[in-house]
Amino acid sequence: EVSLEVYAGEYWVFFEGWHERFLKLDEAIQWFLLGLSDQCRLVEVRRGNFPYRWILEVKSQYHWEKVGETHLIFFPFWKGKNVRYLQNHWIRTGSAEEGIQM
C-alpha cells in the first residue's frame, strides 16, 4: 500500500510501515510514484505475525540498494523472524539500467 498525505504544509509518503517526510510537493510525488513502480521494493521484517521493520530498496543496475528504513522500538523479539518482499508493478520502467530518475 502506497499513500501520500499532507499535514500542515508537510508531505508524507507511506509504503506500508515505511514513511518519509518531504517539504516539497514535487519530491513527495516522485517518491510516491517510485512506490508504484517496479524499481522499488519494501522488505518487511516480522516477528511472528507482527511487522516491526521496513527497509526501502531501489533497484540499481546489478542489485537492490537500501535507501531508507523505519522500525518500531517495541516488538515481540522472542517470536520467529519472517521476511516479506513487497513490490508494486503499476509503473513498469523496463530494464534496471533505465531506472527512475530521483
N, CA, C and O atoms as a Tinker XYZ file with bonds, in Angstrom:
   408  protein
     1  N      0.844000   -1.180000    0.000000    73     2
     2  CA     0.000000    0.000000    0.000000    64     1     3
     3  C      0.886000    1.240000    0.000000    63     2     4     5
     4  O      1.840000    1.339000    0.772000    81     3
     5  N      0.559000    2.171000   -0.868000    73     3     6
     6  CA     1.313000    3.408000   -1.020000    64     5     7
     7  C      0.357000    4.572000   -0.820000    63     6     8     9
     8  O     -0.758000    4.561000   -1.342000    81     7
     9  N      0.793000    5.584000   -0.059000    73     7    10
    10  CA    -0.069000    6.759000    0.119000    64     9    11
    11  C      0.774000    8.024000    0.241000    63    10    12    13
    12  O      1.950000    7.982000    0.605000    81    11
    13  N      0.132000    9.157000   -0.076000    73    11    14
    14  CA     0.728000   10.479000    0.041000    64    13    15
    15  C     -0.246000   11.317000    0.853000    63    14    16    17
    16  O     -1.408000   11.466000    0.477000    81    15
    17  N      0.229000   11.867000    1.973000    73    15    18
    18  CA    -0.634000   12.626000    2.866000    64    17    19
    19  C     -0.016000   13.994000    3.137000    63    18    20    21
    20  O      1.203000   14.158000    3.107000    81    19
    21  N     -0.875000   14.965000    3.399000    73    19    22
    22  CA    -0.430000   16.336000    3.659000    64    21    23
    23  C     -0.860000   16.728000    5.065000    63    22    24    25
    24  O     -2.028000   16.595000    5.429000    81    23
    25  N      0.106000   17.217000    5.857000    73    23    26
    26  CA    -0.149000   17.693000    7.219000    64    25    27
    27  C      0.571000   19.018000    7.404000    63    26    28    29
    28  O      1.801000   19.064000    7.372000    81    27
    29  N     -0.170000   20.081000    7.593000    73    27    30
    30  CA     0.385000   21.401000    7.919000    64    29    31
    31  C      1.551000   21.798000    7.001000    63    30    32    33
    32  O      2.602000   22.232000    7.471000    81    31
    33  N      1.349000   21.643000    5.696000    73    31    34
    34  CA     2.370000   22.048000    4.740000    64    33    35
    35  C      3.515000   21.074000    4.562000    63    34    36    37
    36  O      4.465000   21.373000    3.837000    81    35
    37  N      3.452000   19.918000    5.203000    73    35    38
    38  CA     4.460000   18.868000    5.031000    64    37    39
    39  C      3.807000   17.713000    4.282000    63    38    40    41
    40  O      2.611000   17.460000    4.420000    81    39
    41  N      4.610000   17.021000    3.491000    73    39    42
    42  CA     4.118000   15.920000    2.672000    64    41    43
    43  C      4.738000   14.622000    3.185000    63    42    44    45
    44  O      5.956000   14.520000    3.334000    81    43
    45  N      3.904000   13.653000    3.448000    73    43    46
    46  CA     4.350000   12.363000    3.975000    64    45    47
    47  C      4.024000   11.279000    2.969000    63    46    48    49
    48  O      2.893000   11.174000    2.495000    81    47
    49  N      5.028000   10.471000    2.645000    73    47    50
    50  CA     4.844000    9.333000    1.754000    64    49    51
    51  C      4.970000    8.073000    2.600000    63    50    52    53
    52  O      5.912000    7.918000    3.377000    81    51
    53  N      4.000000    7.176000    2.432000    73    51    54
    54  CA     3.956000    5.922000    3.194000    64    53    55
    55  C      3.975000    4.737000    2.239000    63    54    56    57
    56  O      3.232000    4.712000    1.258000    81    55
    57  N      4.822000    3.762000    2.526000    73    55    58
    58  CA     4.818000    2.457000    1.863000    64    57    59
    59  C      4.656000    1.456000    3.001000    63    58    60    61
    60  O      5.632000    1.108000    3.665000    81    59
    61  N      3.435000    0.995000    3.229000    73    59    62
    62  CA     3.135000    0.153000    4.398000    64    61    63
    63  C      3.635000    0.866000    5.645000    63    62    64    65
    64  O      3.165000    1.965000    5.941000    81    63
    65  N      4.579000    0.278000    6.395000    73    63    66
    66  CA     5.075000    0.897000    7.621000    64    65    67
    67  C      6.193000    1.908000    7.419000    63    66    68    69
    68  O      6.468000    2.709000    8.312000    81    67
    69  N      6.849000    1.886000    6.245000    73    67    70
    70  CA     7.911000    2.850000    5.960000    64    69    71
    71  C      7.276000    4.194000    5.654000    63    70    72    73
    72  O      6.215000    4.257000    5.034000    81    71
    73  N      7.921000    5.269000    6.087000    73    71    74
    74  CA     7.410000    6.605000    5.791000    64    73    75
    75  C      8.556000    7.610000    5.771000    63    74    76    77
    76  O      9.614000    7.406000    6.366000    81    75
    77  N      8.298000    8.701000    5.060000    73    75    78
    78  CA     9.295000    9.761000    4.946000    64    77    79
    79  C      8.563000   11.090000    4.797000    63    78    80    81
    80  O      7.510000   11.166000    4.164000    81    79
    81  N      9.134000   12.128000    5.386000    73    79    82
    82  CA     8.561000   13.476000    5.333000    64    81    83
    83  C      9.291000   14.294000    4.277000    63    82    84    85
    84  O     10.514000   14.224000    4.158000    81    83
    85  N      8.526000   15.074000    3.509000    73    83    86
    86  CA     9.084000   15.946000    2.481000    64    85    87
    87  C      8.517000   17.342000    2.668000    63    86    88    89
    88  O      7.371000   17.508000    3.089000    81    87
    89  N      9.318000   18.335000    2.357000    73    87    90
    90  CA     8.864000   19.720000    2.432000    64    89    91
    91  C      8.407000   20.231000    1.070000    63    90    92    93
    92  O      7.699000   21.235000    0.984000    81    91
    93  N      8.811000   19.541000    0.011000    73    91    94
    94  CA     8.442000   19.944000   -1.351000    64    93    95
    95  C      7.507000   18.906000   -1.963000    63    94    96    97
    96  O      7.776000   17.706000   -1.923000    81    95
    97  N      6.409000   19.390000   -2.526000    73    95    98
    98  CA     5.409000   18.501000   -3.116000    64    97    99
    99  C      5.984000   17.690000   -4.263000    63    98   100   101
   100  O      5.686000   16.500000   -4.372000    81    99
   101  N      6.800000   18.293000   -5.125000    73    99   102
   102  CA     7.331000   17.550000   -6.270000    64   101   103
   103  C      8.208000   16.377000   -5.841000    63   102   104   105
   104  O      8.190000   15.332000   -6.491000    81   103
   105  N      8.971000   16.527000   -4.765000    73   103   106
   106  CA     9.780000   15.414000   -4.256000    64   105   107
   107  C      8.881000   14.311000   -3.707000    63   106   108   109
   108  O      9.124000   13.129000   -3.953000    81   107
   109  N      7.853000   14.691000   -2.970000    73   107   110
   110  CA     6.924000   13.712000   -2.410000    64   109   111
   111  C      6.227000   12.926000   -3.526000    63   110   112   113
   112  O      6.044000   11.714000   -3.414000    81   111
   113  N      5.845000   13.614000   -4.588000    73   111   114
   114  CA     5.184000   12.936000   -5.712000    64   113   115
   115  C      6.145000   11.978000   -6.399000    63   114   116   117
   116  O      5.743000   10.883000   -6.794000    81   115
   117  N      7.415000   12.371000   -6.551000    73   115   118
   118  CA     8.412000   11.470000   -7.147000    64   117   119
   119  C      8.530000   10.178000   -6.345000    63   118   120   121
   120  O      8.548000    9.090000   -6.921000    81   119
   121  N      8.611000   10.291000   -5.021000    73   119   122
   122  CA     8.747000    9.108000   -4.174000    64   121   123
   123  C      7.472000    8.283000   -4.170000    63   122   124   125
   124  O      7.525000    7.054000   -4.144000    81   123
   125  N      6.322000    8.955000   -4.195000    73   123   126
   126  CA     5.053000    8.250000   -4.290000    64   125   127
   127  C      5.006000    7.401000   -5.559000    63   126   128   129
   128  O      4.639000    6.227000   -5.515000    81   127
   129  N      5.379000    8.001000   -6.687000    73   127   130
   130  CA     5.395000    7.276000   -7.958000    64   129   131
   131  C      6.415000    6.141000   -7.940000    63   130   132   133
   132  O      6.172000    5.076000   -8.508000    81   131
   133  N      7.549000    6.365000   -7.295000    73   131   134
   134  CA     8.541000    5.302000   -7.160000    64   133   135
   135  C      7.926000    4.091000   -6.457000    63   134   136   137
   136  O      8.185000    2.951000   -6.843000    81   135
   137  N      7.117000    4.335000   -5.432000    73   135   138
   138  CA     6.479000    3.250000   -4.702000    64   137   139
   139  C      5.487000    2.460000   -5.528000    63   138   140   141
   140  O      5.151000    1.330000   -5.173000    81   139
   141  N      5.016000    3.026000   -6.613000    73   139   142
   142  CA     4.097000    2.325000   -7.518000    64   141   143
   143  C      4.832000    1.573000   -8.622000    63   142   144   145
   144  O      4.215000    0.849000   -9.403000    81   143
   145  N      6.148000    1.745000   -8.683000    73   143   146
   146  CA     6.925000    1.202000   -9.797000    64   145   147
   147  C      7.634000   -0.098000   -9.441000    63   146   148   149
   148  O      7.697000   -0.510000   -8.282000    81   147
   149  N      8.162000   -0.725000  -10.487000    73   147   150
   150  CA     8.941000   -1.954000  -10.303000    64   149   151
   151  C     10.405000   -1.666000   -9.960000    63   150   152   153
   152  O     11.211000   -2.593000   -9.873000    81   151
   153  N     10.754000   -0.397000   -9.768000    73   151   154
   154  CA    12.123000   -0.014000   -9.404000    64   153   155
   155  C     12.316000    0.087000   -7.897000    63   154   156   157
   156  O     13.391000    0.465000   -7.431000    81   155
   157  N     11.288000   -0.246000   -7.139000    73   155   158
   158  CA    11.303000   -0.084000   -5.689000    64   157   159
   159  C     10.681000   -1.320000   -5.062000    63   158   160   161
   160  O      9.749000   -1.907000   -5.612000    81   159
   161  N     11.202000   -1.707000   -3.910000    73   159   162
   162  CA    10.548000   -2.771000   -3.144000    64   161   163
   163  C     10.724000   -2.485000   -1.665000    63   162   164   165
   164  O     11.631000   -1.761000   -1.254000    81   163
   165  N      9.844000   -3.065000   -0.884000    73   163   166
   166  CA     9.881000   -2.891000    0.559000    64   165   167
   167  C     10.133000   -4.246000    1.195000    63   166   168   169
   168  O      9.415000   -5.209000    0.926000    81   167
   169  N     11.146000   -4.319000    2.031000    73   167   170
   170  CA    11.428000   -5.529000    2.793000    64   169   171
   171  C     10.752000   -5.347000    4.148000    63   170   172   173
   172  O     11.122000   -4.464000    4.921000    81   171
   173  N      9.769000   -6.181000    4.426000    73   171   174
   174  CA     9.042000   -6.100000    5.694000    64   173   175
   175  C      9.503000   -7.253000    6.590000    63   174   176   177
   176  O      9.385000   -8.421000    6.220000    81   175
   177  N     10.020000   -6.919000    7.751000    73   175   178
   178  CA    10.501000   -7.927000    8.694000    64   177   179
   179  C      9.474000   -8.050000    9.809000    63   178   180   181
   180  O      9.010000   -7.052000   10.361000    81   179
   181  N      9.131000   -9.282000   10.127000    73   179   182
   182  CA     8.126000   -9.561000   11.156000    64   181   183
   183  C      8.707000  -10.482000   12.216000    63   182   184   185
   184  O      9.624000  -11.260000   11.955000    81   183
   185  N      8.163000  -10.380000   13.396000    73   183   186
   186  CA     8.395000  -11.359000   14.457000    64   185   187
   187  C      7.037000  -11.981000   14.723000    63   186   188   189
   188  O      6.111000  -11.313000   15.183000    81   187
   189  N      6.930000  -13.277000   14.425000    73   187   190
   190  CA     5.620000  -13.908000   14.447000    64   189   191
   191  C      4.807000  -13.280000   13.316000    63   190   192   193
   192  O      5.237000  -13.274000   12.163000    81   191
   193  N      3.659000  -12.765000   13.646000    73   191   194
   194  CA     2.814000  -12.104000   12.657000    64   193   195
   195  C      2.820000  -10.588000   12.845000    63   194   196   197
   196  O      1.920000   -9.902000   12.360000    81   195
   197  N      3.835000  -10.056000   13.551000    73   195   198
   198  CA     3.901000   -8.655000   13.929000    64   197   199
   199  C      4.967000   -7.931000   13.105000    63   198   200   201
   200  O      6.156000   -8.145000   13.341000    81   199
   201  N      4.581000   -7.075000   12.140000    73   199   202
   202  CA     5.584000   -6.321000   11.382000    64   201   203
   203  C      6.203000   -5.232000   12.246000    63   202   204   205
   204  O      5.492000   -4.502000   12.937000    81   203
   205  N      7.535000   -5.122000   12.207000    73   203   206
   206  CA     8.202000   -4.133000   13.055000    64   205   207
   207  C      9.344000   -3.384000   12.354000    63   206   208   209
   208  O      9.881000   -2.426000   12.911000    81   207
   209  N      9.714000   -3.800000   11.159000    73   207   210
   210  CA    10.832000   -3.154000   10.468000    64   209   211
   211  C     10.547000   -3.145000    8.965000    63   210   212   213
   212  O     10.138000   -4.156000    8.394000    81   211
   213  N     10.771000   -1.986000    8.332000    73   211   214
   214  CA    10.538000   -1.832000    6.901000    64   213   215
   215  C     11.772000   -1.203000    6.279000    63   214   216   217
   216  O     12.211000   -0.131000    6.695000    81   215
   217  N     12.328000   -1.873000    5.281000    73   215   218
   218  CA    13.533000   -1.408000    4.602000    64   217   219
   219  C     13.163000   -1.110000    3.152000    63   218   220   221
   220  O     12.691000   -1.987000    2.430000    81   219
   221  N     13.380000    0.123000    2.738000    73   219   222
   222  CA    13.082000    0.522000    1.372000    64   221   223
   223  C     14.318000    0.302000    0.510000    63   222   224   225
   224  O     15.411000    0.763000    0.840000    81   223
   225  N     14.130000   -0.407000   -0.594000    73   223   226
   226  CA    15.230000   -0.680000   -1.521000    64   225   227
   227  C     14.856000   -0.204000   -2.919000    63   226   228   229
   228  O     13.699000   -0.290000   -3.332000    81   227
   229  N     15.857000    0.299000   -3.639000    73   227   230
   230  CA    15.684000    0.760000   -5.012000    64   229   231
   231  C     16.607000   -0.065000   -5.892000    63   230   232   233
   232  O     17.743000   -0.360000   -5.520000    81   231
   233  N     16.109000   -0.430000   -7.054000    73   231   234
   234  CA    16.883000   -1.261000   -7.972000    64   233   235
   235  C     17.974000   -0.433000   -8.647000    63   234   236   237
   236  O     17.700000    0.594000   -9.269000    81   235
   237  N     19.212000   -0.900000   -8.512000    73   235   238
   238  CA    20.311000   -0.299000   -9.259000    64   237   239
   239  C     20.595000   -1.228000  -10.433000    63   238   240   241
   240  O     19.813000   -2.140000  -10.703000    81   239
   241  N     21.676000   -1.014000  -11.115000    73   239   242
   242  CA    21.956000   -1.819000  -12.303000    64   241   243
   243  C     22.108000   -3.307000  -11.986000    63   242   244   245
   244  O     21.658000   -4.153000  -12.759000    81   243
   245  N     22.746000   -3.635000  -10.837000    73   243   246
   246  CA    23.054000   -5.037000  -10.564000    64   245   247
   247  C     22.440000   -5.598000   -9.289000    63   246   248   249
   248  O     22.476000   -6.810000   -9.075000    81   247
   249  N     21.878000   -4.747000   -8.438000    73   247   250
   250  CA    21.355000   -5.250000   -7.173000    64   249   251
   251  C     20.332000   -4.274000   -6.592000    63   250   252   253
   252  O     20.089000   -3.203000   -7.147000    81   251
   253  N     19.739000   -4.666000   -5.467000    73   251   254
   254  CA    18.827000   -3.798000   -4.732000    64   253   255
   255  C     19.645000   -3.011000   -3.714000    63   254   256   257
   256  O     20.439000   -3.587000   -2.971000    81   255
   257  N     19.450000   -1.695000   -3.682000    73   255   258
   258  CA    20.204000   -0.811000   -2.799000    64   257   259
   259  C     19.275000   -0.237000   -1.731000    63   258   260   261
   260  O     18.213000    0.303000   -2.042000    81   259
   261  N     19.685000   -0.359000   -0.475000    73   259   262
   262  CA    18.899000    0.185000    0.638000    64   261   263
   263  C     18.961000    1.707000    0.616000    63   262   264   265
   264  O     20.042000    2.291000    0.539000    81   263
   265  N     17.770000    2.360000    0.685000    73   263   266
   266  CA    17.729000    3.825000    0.690000    64   265   267
   267  C     17.017000    4.386000    1.924000    63   266   268   269
   268  O     17.032000    5.596000    2.149000    81   267
   269  N     16.401000    3.523000    2.716000    73   267   270
   270  CA    15.730000    4.009000    3.916000    64   269   271
   271  C     15.215000    2.875000    4.769000    63   270   272   273
   272  O     15.039000    1.749000    4.302000    81   271
   273  N     14.975000    3.194000    6.040000    73   271   274
   274  CA    14.485000    2.183000    6.977000    64   273   275
   275  C     13.657000    2.845000    8.070000    63   274   276   277
   276  O     13.977000    3.933000    8.548000    81   275
   277  N     12.592000    2.164000    8.449000    73   275   278
   278  CA    11.751000    2.574000    9.569000    64   277   279
   279  C     11.529000    1.340000   10.429000    63   278   280   281
   280  O     11.334000    0.242000    9.908000    81   279
   281  N     11.560000    1.518000   11.751000    73   279   282
   282  CA    11.319000    0.367000   12.617000    64   281   283
   283  C     10.649000    0.803000   13.917000    63   282   284   285
   284  O     10.697000    1.970000   14.306000    81   283
   285  N     10.034000   -0.155000   14.562000    73   283   286
   286  CA     9.420000    0.059000   15.865000    64   285   287
   287  C     10.420000   -0.314000   16.952000    63   286   288   289
   288  O     11.278000   -1.172000   16.745000    81   287
   289  N     10.311000    0.319000   18.085000    73   287   290
   290  CA    11.211000    0.021000   19.203000    64   289   291
   291  C     10.757000   -1.231000   19.944000    63   290   292   293
   292  O     11.578000   -2.072000   20.309000    81   291
   293  N      9.472000   -1.351000   20.160000    73   291   294
   294  CA     8.937000   -2.487000   20.914000    64   293   295
   295  C      8.266000   -3.472000   19.965000    63   294   296   297
   296  O      7.405000   -3.093000   19.171000    81   295
   297  N      8.665000   -4.739000   20.054000    73   295   298
   298  CA     8.100000   -5.795000   19.221000    64   297   299
   299  C      8.366000   -7.125000   19.931000    63   298   300   301
   300  O      9.245000   -7.202000   20.789000    81   299
   301  N      7.620000   -8.161000   19.583000    73   299   302
   302  CA     7.820000   -9.463000   20.246000    64   301   303
   303  C      9.080000  -10.170000   19.726000    63   302   304   305
   304  O      8.998000  -11.055000   18.875000    81   303
   305  N     10.240000   -9.768000   20.247000    73   303   306
   306  CA    11.536000  -10.261000   19.771000    64   305   307
   307  C     11.721000  -11.762000   19.963000    63   306   308   309
   308  O     12.591000  -12.356000   19.326000    81   307
   309  N     10.936000  -12.379000   20.812000    73   307   310
   310  CA    11.079000  -13.798000   21.098000    64   309   311
   311  C     10.401000  -14.675000   20.042000    63   310   312   313
   312  O     10.626000  -15.885000   20.016000    81   311
   313  N      9.588000  -14.095000   19.186000    73   311   314
   314  CA     8.899000  -14.878000   18.159000    64   313   315
   315  C      9.797000  -15.062000   16.932000    63   314   316   317
   316  O     10.763000  -14.323000   16.739000    81   315
   317  N      9.464000  -16.053000   16.113000    73   315   318
   318  CA    10.247000  -16.352000   14.917000    64   317   319
   319  C     10.245000  -15.211000   13.914000    63   318   320   321
   320  O      9.252000  -14.499000   13.762000    81   319
   321  N     11.365000  -15.050000   13.238000    73   319   322
   322  CA    11.533000  -13.960000   12.274000    64   321   323
   323  C     11.060000  -14.403000   10.891000    63   322   324   325
   324  O     11.401000  -15.489000   10.423000    81   323
   325  N     10.264000  -13.539000   10.243000    73   323   326
   326  CA     9.786000  -13.764000    8.878000    64   325   327
   327  C     10.078000  -12.512000    8.063000    63   326   328   329
   328  O      9.992000  -11.396000    8.575000    81   327
   329  N     10.420000  -12.698000    6.806000    73   327   330
   330  CA    10.702000  -11.571000    5.922000    64   329   331
   331  C      9.799000  -11.672000    4.700000    63   330   332   333
   332  O      9.668000  -12.736000    4.095000    81   331
   333  N      9.171000  -10.538000    4.345000    73   331   334
   334  CA     8.339000  -10.463000    3.142000    64   333   335
   335  C      8.894000   -9.369000    2.238000    63   334   336   337
   336  O      9.347000   -8.327000    2.713000    81   335
   337  N      8.852000   -9.617000    0.923000    73   335   338
   338  CA     9.266000   -8.625000   -0.060000    64   337   339
   339  C      8.004000   -8.123000   -0.754000    63   338   340   341
   340  O      7.280000   -8.895000   -1.383000    81   339
   341  N      7.749000   -6.822000   -0.633000    73   339   342
   342  CA     6.543000   -6.221000   -1.183000    64   341   343
   343  C      6.932000   -5.287000   -2.320000    63   342   344   345
   344  O      7.868000   -4.497000   -2.198000    81   343
   345  N      6.200000   -5.385000   -3.430000    73   343   346
   346  CA     6.540000   -4.573000   -4.589000    64   345   347
   347  C      5.296000   -4.335000   -5.437000    63   346   348   349
   348  O      4.464000   -5.227000   -5.605000    81   347
   349  N      5.182000   -3.134000   -5.963000    73   347   350
   350  CA     4.124000   -2.790000   -6.900000    64   349   351
   351  C      4.653000   -2.841000   -8.321000    63   350   352   353
   352  O      5.855000   -2.714000   -8.555000    81   351
   353  N      3.746000   -3.028000   -9.264000    73   351   354
   354  CA     4.121000   -3.052000  -10.681000    64   353   355
   355  C      3.164000   -2.195000  -11.505000    63   354   356   357
   356  O      2.933000   -2.476000  -12.681000    81   355
   357  N      2.615000   -1.163000  -10.898000    73   355   358
   358  CA     1.699000   -0.273000  -11.610000    64   357   359
   359  C      2.448000    0.529000  -12.665000    63   358   360   361
   360  O      1.909000    0.810000  -13.735000    81   359
   361  N      3.680000    0.894000  -12.365000    73   359   362
   362  CA     4.518000    1.611000  -13.326000    64   361   363
   363  C      5.697000    0.696000  -13.646000    63   362   364   365
   364  O      6.505000    0.380000  -12.773000    81   363
   365  N      5.783000    0.278000  -14.904000    73   363   366
   366  CA     6.882000   -0.582000  -15.338000    64   365   367
   367  C      7.897000    0.277000  -16.084000    63   366   368   369
   368  O      7.557000    1.005000  -17.016000    81   367
   369  N      9.142000    0.172000  -15.651000    73   367   370
   370  CA    10.175000    1.039000  -16.211000    64   369   371
   371  C     11.083000    0.338000  -17.196000    63   370   372   373
   372  O     11.965000    0.979000  -17.767000    81   371
   373  N     10.908000   -0.931000  -17.414000    73   371   374
   374  CA    11.780000   -1.649000  -18.343000    64   373   375
   375  C     12.993000   -2.180000  -17.619000    63   374   376   377
   376  O     12.871000   -2.745000  -16.532000    81   375
   377  N     14.157000   -2.007000  -18.204000    73   375   378
   378  CA    15.380000   -2.567000  -17.641000    64   377   379
   379  C     15.855000   -1.769000  -16.439000    63   378   380   381
   380  O     15.499000   -0.602000  -16.272000    81   379
   381  N     16.658000   -2.406000  -15.608000    73   379   382
   382  CA    17.204000   -1.761000  -14.411000    64   381   383
   383  C     18.123000   -0.605000  -14.788000    63   382   384   385
   384  O     18.263000    0.343000  -14.015000    81   383
   385  N     18.762000   -0.665000  -15.979000    73   383   386
   386  CA    19.667000    0.392000  -16.398000    64   385   387
   387  C     18.920000    1.703000  -16.616000    63   386   388   389
   388  O     19.472000    2.782000  -16.398000    81   387
   389  N     17.652000    1.607000  -17.052000    73   387   390
   390  CA    16.868000    2.814000  -17.297000    64   389   391
   391  C     16.478000    3.464000  -15.996000    63   390   392   393
   392  O     16.712000    4.657000  -15.806000    81   391
   393  N     15.881000    2.694000  -15.084000    73   391   394
   394  CA    15.527000    3.178000  -13.760000    64   393   395
   395  C     14.607000    4.387000  -13.774000    63   394   396   397
   396  O     14.153000    4.831000  -14.829000    81   395
   397  N     14.345000    4.900000  -12.604000    73   395   398
   398  CA    13.580000    6.122000  -12.427000    64   397   399
   399  C     14.558000    7.156000  -11.896000    63   398   400   401
   400  O     15.316000    6.871000  -10.968000    81   399
   401  N     14.552000    8.322000  -12.456000    73   399   402
   402  CA    15.459000    9.375000  -12.011000    64   401   403
   403  C     14.934000    9.997000  -10.727000    63   402   404   405
   404  O     13.801000   10.475000  -10.685000    81   403
   405  N     15.748000    9.993000   -9.685000    73   403   406
   406  CA    15.365000   10.577000   -8.385000    64   405   407
   407  C     16.271000   11.749000   -8.090000    63   406   408
   408  O     16.131000   12.391000   -7.049000    81   407
